[in-house]
Amino acid sequence: TLVKEISDEIERMLGSKMKSVKVRPWTTFDYYNAMLINTMDDEGNSIDLGGEFPLEENEHFNKLSVNTLQSDIQVPTNVYNKDPDILNGVYMSEALNDVFINNFQKDPTLTWQYFGSSTGFFRLYPGIKWTPDPNGVVAFDCRNRNWYIQAATSPKDIIIVVDVSGSMKGLKMTIAKHTINTILDTLGENDFVNVIAYTDYVRYVEPCFKGTLVQADLDNREHFKLLVNELQVKGEGEVKKAMKEAFKILNEVSGSLCNQAIMLITDGAMEDFQTVFEEFNWPEKKVRVFTYLIGRDMTFSDNVKWIACNNKGYYTHINTLADVQENVMEYLHVLSRPMVINHDHDIIWTEAYMDTLFNTMAHSLLLMTSVAMPVFSKKKETLSHGILLGVVGTDVPLIEVMMLAPIYKLGSHGYAFLITNNGYILAHPDLRPLYKNEKKRLKPKPNYNSVDLSEVEWEDTEEILRTAMVKGETGTLTLDVRAAVDKGKRPLFLKNDYFYTVIDETPFSFGMVLTRGHGEYIFFGNVSVEEGLHDLMQPDLTIANEWTYCETDIDPHHRKLTQLQAVVRYLTGKEPELECDEVLLQQLLFDAVVTAPLEAYWTALIVDPGVETVFLGTRSGLMRVIRYEGTEKRVAEKFLTPADKSNLFTVDHFPVWYRLAAEYPPGRFLYYMPTDDLIALYDYQAMCKTAHHHSSSARPLLSPFLILLLESPTLAHKQKKVELMQPCDTEYPGFIYDATITETNSIIKCGRCQKMFVMQAVRNSNLVMLVVQADCDCSRQYSNLVLNATEHNATVKCNRMKSQKIRRRPESCHAYHPHVRPYLAGLHVNQADYLAD
């Protein structure tokens, strides 16, 4: 019942977001350029497309300065902001401003709402001041965002075929590489891809992917980019062989089972290639062919254009790097035509992502998903061409979704999680999407949104849980697990009950874990509000500020309240309109009263030197803390401070010390030493230091799949010389102490020498004293173990990257429409052309 209750709440929440993108455009015109607002010229006058645009800091929008009464317009630097298409589109989309405001009033939990135009402008609500990069450039283009691309097209299988013959040297090859990377940026986890290079023979840029299609998730796309960057030109180009290879893959390999296309990137095609299309693609023409003529030479333009036009594709000429973006985007318009002509307003949800746009401006890194819907032209003479006007959407911070599954209901080891139809994690307490680079700055990992459920729930060795959830089933599963806590250093042996179900009208599935034993049941006690309030106000008491005791995000006047302030104002009747969790408040008041005597006891206690802090935590998120040393004298200066997340009650976990103590026998002392090191038993989200690889036509995969790392001064010294960080999987040995052994000794053999050790247990605790002979160095054999594993690891990772796990394909596919006419670039529409939904 609990999983059904929470999943229904998530479904209602996500359903409200979907309603916000179902809009009815359009009417009047006003144009505030987000980069030019509030900017004056030398004479103190507002510059053109600027004007006064009031901004106010807003807690709900990450403390950014915004205007909740008006949207504004962002235009990339490479798009002319007074282009007639831009002005016309801005004029037509102005009515969205009222729609956005009305949506936000109806649902105050909404975040950013936006419309991305096919012409390149981006209408954003609430309005903000857009900051360019240090060079004054605004590179953000809404048409590159996952929400735009996924809403504009159906899933697709893409084979990129690139000419690397001698004639492509210099700037041509630079443009070709940029074109490939731009195409890769238009793909998502529901798409499949491969890249083939050709001269007088055909080769795969990743030999591991020969003859197949791989999922176009972020990890694989970034991997292709690294390999494409090292392509070298030589020899003569023969496109016929490459096209045959591309058609064979698309005919023989199951990918998205929807759109199929070949992207030919070349500076010319001289040979007779018609027989290839006769053999593989005509007359059905199931595979579209898009051609990109690179460079100024137009000698073979007719041939390259003929290939595209006779295979339901589109031809473009790319002369400079600046031409790449606009020309690549044309293929999306072609693929969108069947959907547009059918008037199918498919609502899509994206995979998890960290949008650098808002995260950079807010100086934070939030994991989000987006819900979006395409907008079409209804002009009769353009319907058969299928004119996509743009995409309307909104962001949903995933932390807000997971707060609908409050951790206090799940117990000290319980948690909730979300996955996509591809089995990738949207939200999970063990998902670690960030790492610290060489400058100690947090950055998203290259594969942060393609971490599979099986790589976190690794005890599900047969992938029973993953398979059922990906298929959209509802059910339960019980597993004996080794839960890694304290940053992976300490395992807990638990019996977990998994409950899972699908979230209707989304590609997501929801899972919930309850652990048997401590925390399986909730204890309720009754105390008066007056008594509980008195004890809540004591100086040693805090509550979990990341939890939702009272909803402070609905009314703007409540957004600056802490959770404790909101609770007190609600219980005293000062804010009766606050929506509060009555069950959680009942537990909180009871815990406050029961633990109140501890403050006087701790304050009067005479402690031994070295005791810095005493503390207590309860299931309701209450903590009592007494400090015996000032900040300047404390050794554990970060312990139980806001920076010490692992030891506090957060939105997705109980403190480490709480979880460890919960599984420890009563009456014995648990000693716990917080550290910043991360050493997991199995870590499928690790970042490893690797050496830079030299250029090679048969370049291996960049990162090892499985590395056994042991603490070693020699190995650590060698690692300091390495610069590049790459995703990898790691395995570490875990040593479990058998409490029945109170004393023992033995010998460790290390090559030609051996060392003795003696171990003795400290009674009534989890401590052991270990004495080890120090005149025998074992580090060298550990180093050799790492070095000898590299070749094997590359093979394992290759198999992992091209493996096709069970996935649930999107329900809709728009690959064909009988009334599609040839695509005409540059078709214009006016205000009356917009469809009303």
Coordinates of C-alpha atoms in Angstrom, one line a residue, residues 162-483:
V162 CA 32.5 10.2 -43.0
D163 CA 35.0 10.7 -45.8
V164 CA 38.6 10.6 -44.5
S165 CA 40.4 10.6 -47.9
G166 CA 43.3 12.9 -48.6
S167 CA 41.1 15.6 -50.2
M168 CA 39.5 16.2 -46.7
K169 CA 42.6 17.5 -45.1
G170 CA 42.9 20.7 -43.2
L171 CA 39.8 22.8 -42.5
K172 CA 37.5 20.4 -44.3
M173 CA 38.4 17.7 -41.8
T174 CA 37.9 20.1 -38.9
I175 CA 34.4 21.0 -40.2
A176 CA 33.6 17.3 -40.7
K177 CA 34.6 16.4 -37.1
H178 CA 32.5 19.3 -35.8
T179 CA 29.6 18.1 -38.0
I180 CA 29.8 14.6 -36.5
N181 CA 29.9 15.9 -33.0
T182 CA 26.9 18.1 -33.6
I183 CA 24.9 15.1 -35.0
L184 CA 25.9 13.1 -31.9
D185 CA 24.6 15.9 -29.7
T186 CA 21.2 15.5 -31.3
L187 CA 20.9 11.9 -30.1
G188 CA 19.5 10.5 -26.8
E189 CA 19.2 7.2 -25.0
N190 CA 16.3 6.0 -27.1
D191 CA 18.4 6.4 -30.3
F192 CA 21.1 4.1 -31.7
V193 CA 24.2 5.0 -33.6
N194 CA 27.6 4.0 -35.2
V195 CA 30.3 5.9 -37.0
I196 CA 32.1 4.6 -40.1
A197 CA 35.1 6.3 -41.8
Y198 CA 36.1 5.5 -45.3
T199 CA 38.8 6.0 -47.9
D200 CA 39.3 3.1 -50.4
Y201 CA 38.3 0.8 -47.6
V202 CA 35.8 0.9 -44.7
R203 CA 36.7 1.1 -41.0
Y204 CA 34.8 1.7 -37.8
V205 CA 36.1 4.5 -35.6
E206 CA 35.5 2.1 -32.7
P207 CA 36.5 -1.4 -33.8
C208 CA 34.7 -2.8 -30.8
F209 CA 31.4 -1.7 -32.4
K210 CA 31.9 -3.3 -35.8
G211 CA 28.7 -4.4 -37.5
T212 CA 26.4 -3.2 -34.8
L213 CA 24.4 -0.3 -33.4
V214 CA 25.0 1.0 -29.9
Q215 CA 22.7 3.0 -27.7
A216 CA 23.3 6.7 -28.0
D217 CA 23.6 7.4 -24.3
L218 CA 25.9 10.1 -23.0
D219 CA 28.7 7.7 -22.3
N220 CA 28.8 6.2 -25.8
R221 CA 28.4 9.6 -27.5
E222 CA 31.3 11.1 -25.6
H223 CA 33.3 8.0 -26.4
F224 CA 32.7 8.5 -30.1
K225 CA 33.7 12.2 -29.9
L226 CA 37.1 11.2 -28.4
L227 CA 37.7 8.8 -31.3
V228 CA 36.4 11.1 -34.0
N229 CA 38.9 13.8 -32.8
E230 CA 41.8 11.5 -33.7
L231 CA 40.7 10.7 -37.3
Q232 CA 43.4 11.2 -39.9
V233 CA 43.1 11.7 -43.6
K234 CA 44.8 9.6 -46.3
G235 CA 44.2 7.9 -49.6
E236 CA 41.2 8.1 -52.0
G237 CA 37.6 8.0 -51.1
E238 CA 35.2 5.3 -52.3
V239 CA 31.7 6.0 -50.9
K240 CA 30.1 2.9 -52.4
K241 CA 31.7 0.4 -49.9
A242 CA 30.8 2.6 -47.0
M243 CA 27.2 3.0 -48.0
K244 CA 26.8 -0.8 -48.4
E245 CA 28.2 -1.4 -44.9
A246 CA 25.8 1.2 -43.5
F247 CA 22.8 -0.3 -45.2
K248 CA 23.8 -3.8 -44.0
I249 CA 23.9 -2.7 -40.4
L250 CA 20.5 -1.0 -40.6
N251 CA 18.9 -4.0 -42.3
E252 CA 20.4 -6.6 -40.0
V253 CA 20.6 -5.0 -36.5
S254 CA 17.6 -4.1 -34.3
G255 CA 18.0 -0.7 -32.8
S256 CA 15.1 1.7 -32.1
L257 CA 12.8 0.0 -34.7
C258 CA 11.6 3.4 -35.8
N259 CA 13.4 6.0 -38.0
Q260 CA 16.5 5.0 -39.9
A261 CA 19.0 7.3 -41.5
I262 CA 22.5 7.5 -43.0
M263 CA 24.4 10.8 -42.6
L264 CA 27.0 11.1 -45.4
I265 CA 29.8 13.7 -44.7
T266 CA 32.0 14.3 -47.7
D267 CA 33.6 16.8 -50.1
G268 CA 32.4 15.0 -53.1
A269 CA 31.1 11.7 -54.6
M270 CA 32.5 10.7 -58.0
E271 CA 31.7 7.0 -58.5
D272 CA 28.5 5.2 -59.6
F273 CA 26.6 4.7 -56.4
Q274 CA 23.0 4.3 -57.7
T275 CA 23.3 0.5 -57.7
V276 CA 23.7 0.6 -53.9
F277 CA 20.4 2.3 -53.4
E278 CA 18.7 -0.1 -55.9
E279 CA 20.0 -3.1 -53.9
F280 CA 19.3 -1.9 -50.4
N281 CA 16.8 1.0 -50.3
W282 CA 14.6 1.2 -53.3
P283 CA 11.7 1.3 -53.9
E284 CA 10.5 1.5 -50.2
K285 CA 13.2 4.0 -49.2
K286 CA 12.9 3.0 -45.6
V287 CA 16.3 4.5 -44.9
R288 CA 16.7 8.3 -45.3
V289 CA 20.0 9.6 -46.5
F290 CA 21.2 13.1 -45.4
T291 CA 24.2 14.5 -47.2
Y292 CA 26.6 17.2 -46.0
L293 CA 28.9 18.6 -48.6
I294 CA 32.0 20.0 -46.9
G295 CA 34.1 22.9 -48.2
R296 CA 33.9 25.5 -50.9
D297 CA 34.4 23.2 -53.9
M298 CA 30.9 22.7 -55.5
T299 CA 32.2 20.3 -58.3
F300 CA 30.3 17.3 -57.0
S301 CA 27.4 19.1 -55.4
D302 CA 24.9 17.7 -57.9
N303 CA 25.9 14.1 -57.0
V304 CA 25.7 14.7 -53.3
K305 CA 22.4 16.4 -53.6
W306 CA 21.1 13.6 -55.8
I307 CA 21.9 11.0 -53.1
A308 CA 19.8 12.9 -50.5
C309 CA 16.9 13.8 -52.7
N310 CA 16.4 10.3 -54.1
N311 CA 16.4 8.8 -50.6
K312 CA 13.9 11.0 -48.7
G313 CA 16.7 13.0 -47.1
Y314 CA 18.1 16.5 -47.2
Y315 CA 21.2 18.0 -48.7
T316 CA 23.2 20.8 -47.1
H317 CA 26.4 22.6 -48.0
I318 CA 28.7 23.4 -45.1
N319 CA 31.4 25.9 -46.0
T320 CA 32.6 27.1 -42.5
L321 CA 32.4 26.0 -38.9
A322 CA 29.7 28.6 -38.3
D323 CA 27.5 26.8 -40.8
V324 CA 27.4 23.5 -39.0
Q325 CA 24.8 24.0 -36.3
E326 CA 22.0 25.4 -38.6
N327 CA 22.6 22.8 -41.3
V328 CA 22.7 19.8 -39.0
M329 CA 19.4 20.8 -37.4
E330 CA 17.6 20.5 -40.8
Y331 CA 17.5 16.7 -40.5
L332 CA 15.4 17.0 -37.4
H333 CA 12.8 19.0 -39.3
V334 CA 12.7 16.3 -41.9
L335 CA 12.2 13.5 -39.4
S336 CA 9.5 15.4 -37.6
R337 CA 7.3 15.7 -40.7
P338 CA 5.2 12.5 -40.3
M339 CA 4.5 13.4 -36.7
V340 CA 3.5 17.0 -37.6
I341 CA 1.2 15.9 -40.5
N342 CA -0.5 13.4 -38.1
H343 CA -1.0 16.3 -35.6
D344 CA 0.4 14.0 -32.9
H345 CA 1.2 16.1 -29.8
D346 CA 3.3 13.4 -28.1
I347 CA 4.4 14.4 -24.6
I348 CA 7.9 13.2 -23.8
W349 CA 10.0 12.9 -20.7
T350 CA 13.7 13.2 -20.9
E351 CA 16.4 11.2 -19.1
A352 CA 18.1 12.8 -16.1
Y353 CA 20.3 15.7 -17.0
M354 CA 22.3 18.6 -15.5
D355 CA 21.5 21.6 -17.6
T356 CA 24.6 23.9 -17.5
L357 CA 22.3 26.8 -18.3
F358 CA 20.5 27.1 -15.0
N359 CA 23.0 25.2 -12.8
T360 CA 25.8 27.6 -13.8
M361 CA 23.8 30.7 -13.1
A362 CA 22.6 29.3 -9.8
H363 CA 26.1 28.0 -8.8
S364 CA 24.6 24.6 -8.1
L365 CA 24.3 21.3 -9.9
L366 CA 20.7 20.0 -9.9
L367 CA 19.6 16.7 -11.5
M368 CA 16.5 17.3 -13.5
T369 CA 14.1 15.8 -16.0
S370 CA 12.0 17.7 -18.6
V371 CA 8.5 17.2 -19.9
A372 CA 7.9 18.7 -23.4
M373 CA 5.5 18.7 -26.4
P374 CA 5.9 19.8 -30.0
V375 CA 4.1 22.7 -31.6
F376 CA 3.1 22.7 -35.3
S377 CA 1.9 24.9 -38.1
K378 CA -1.7 24.5 -39.2
K379 CA -1.5 26.4 -42.5
K380 CA -3.0 24.2 -45.2
E381 CA -0.4 24.7 -47.8
T382 CA 2.4 23.7 -45.4
L383 CA 0.7 20.7 -43.7
S384 CA 2.0 18.2 -46.3
H385 CA 5.5 19.6 -45.6
G386 CA 5.1 19.1 -41.9
I387 CA 6.3 22.4 -40.4
L388 CA 7.6 22.1 -36.8
L389 CA 7.4 25.5 -35.1
G390 CA 9.1 24.5 -31.9
V391 CA 8.8 22.7 -28.5
V392 CA 7.2 23.8 -25.3
G393 CA 8.4 22.4 -22.0
T394 CA 9.1 22.6 -18.3
D395 CA 11.9 21.4 -15.9
V396 CA 11.2 19.1 -13.0
P397 CA 14.0 18.8 -10.4
L398 CA 14.2 15.2 -9.5
I399 CA 14.8 15.9 -5.8
E400 CA 11.3 17.3 -5.6
V401 CA 9.9 14.1 -7.0
M402 CA 11.8 12.0 -4.5
M403 CA 10.6 14.1 -1.6
L404 CA 7.2 12.6 -2.3
A405 CA 8.6 9.4 -0.8
P406 CA 9.7 10.8 2.7
I407 CA 12.6 8.9 4.2
Y408 CA 11.1 8.8 7.7
K409 CA 8.4 6.4 6.3
L410 CA 11.0 4.1 4.9
G411 CA 13.2 3.6 7.9
S412 CA 16.9 4.0 8.6
H413 CA 18.0 1.8 5.6
G414 CA 15.0 2.3 3.4
Y415 CA 15.0 4.4 0.2
A416 CA 13.1 5.1 -3.0
F417 CA 14.3 5.3 -6.6
L418 CA 13.2 6.0 -10.2
I419 CA 14.5 4.5 -13.4
T420 CA 13.8 5.1 -17.1
N421 CA 12.4 2.8 -19.8
N422 CA 16.1 2.0 -20.6
G423 CA 16.9 0.9 -17.1
Y424 CA 19.0 4.1 -16.4
I425 CA 18.7 5.7 -13.0
L426 CA 16.8 9.0 -12.7
A427 CA 17.1 9.1 -8.9
H428 CA 18.7 6.8 -6.3
P429 CA 20.5 7.6 -3.1
D430 CA 23.6 5.7 -4.3
L431 CA 23.8 7.6 -7.6
R432 CA 26.9 9.8 -7.6
P433 CA 26.7 12.0 -10.7
L434 CA 29.6 14.3 -9.7
Y435 CA 33.3 14.1 -9.2
K436 CA 36.1 16.4 -8.2
N437 CA 38.4 17.3 -11.1
E438 CA 42.1 18.1 -10.7
K439 CA 41.2 21.6 -9.5
K440 CA 38.9 20.1 -6.8
R441 CA 35.8 21.5 -8.5
L442 CA 32.7 19.4 -8.8
K443 CA 31.8 18.4 -12.3
P444 CA 29.3 16.0 -13.9
K445 CA 30.8 12.6 -14.7
P446 CA 30.8 11.8 -18.5
N447 CA 28.3 9.0 -17.9
Y448 CA 26.3 10.5 -15.1
N449 CA 22.9 9.8 -16.7
S450 CA 23.6 6.4 -18.1
V451 CA 24.2 4.5 -14.9
D452 CA 22.2 1.3 -15.1
L453 CA 20.1 0.1 -12.2
S454 CA 22.1 -3.2 -12.2
E455 CA 25.3 -1.1 -11.5
V456 CA 23.8 0.2 -8.2
E457 CA 21.6 -2.7 -7.2
W458 CA 24.5 -5.1 -8.0
E459 CA 23.2 -7.8 -5.6
D460 CA 20.4 -8.5 -8.1
T461 CA 22.8 -10.6 -10.1
E462 CA 20.2 -12.1 -12.3
E463 CA 18.6 -8.7 -13.0
I464 CA 15.2 -9.8 -11.9
L465 CA 14.4 -6.4 -10.4
R466 CA 15.7 -4.5 -13.4
T467 CA 13.9 -6.6 -16.0
A468 CA 10.5 -6.3 -14.2
M469 CA 10.8 -2.6 -13.7
V470 CA 11.9 -1.9 -17.3
K471 CA 8.9 -3.9 -18.6
G472 CA 6.6 -1.7 -16.5
E473 CA 5.5 -4.4 -14.1
T474 CA 4.2 -4.1 -10.6
G475 CA 5.5 -6.5 -7.9
T476 CA 7.8 -7.3 -5.0
L477 CA 11.2 -9.0 -4.6
T478 CA 13.3 -9.9 -1.5
L479 CA 17.1 -9.9 -1.6
D480 CA 19.8 -10.5 0.9
V481 CA 22.2 -7.6 0.3
R482 CA 25.5 -6.2 1.4
A483 CA 24.7 -2.5 1.7

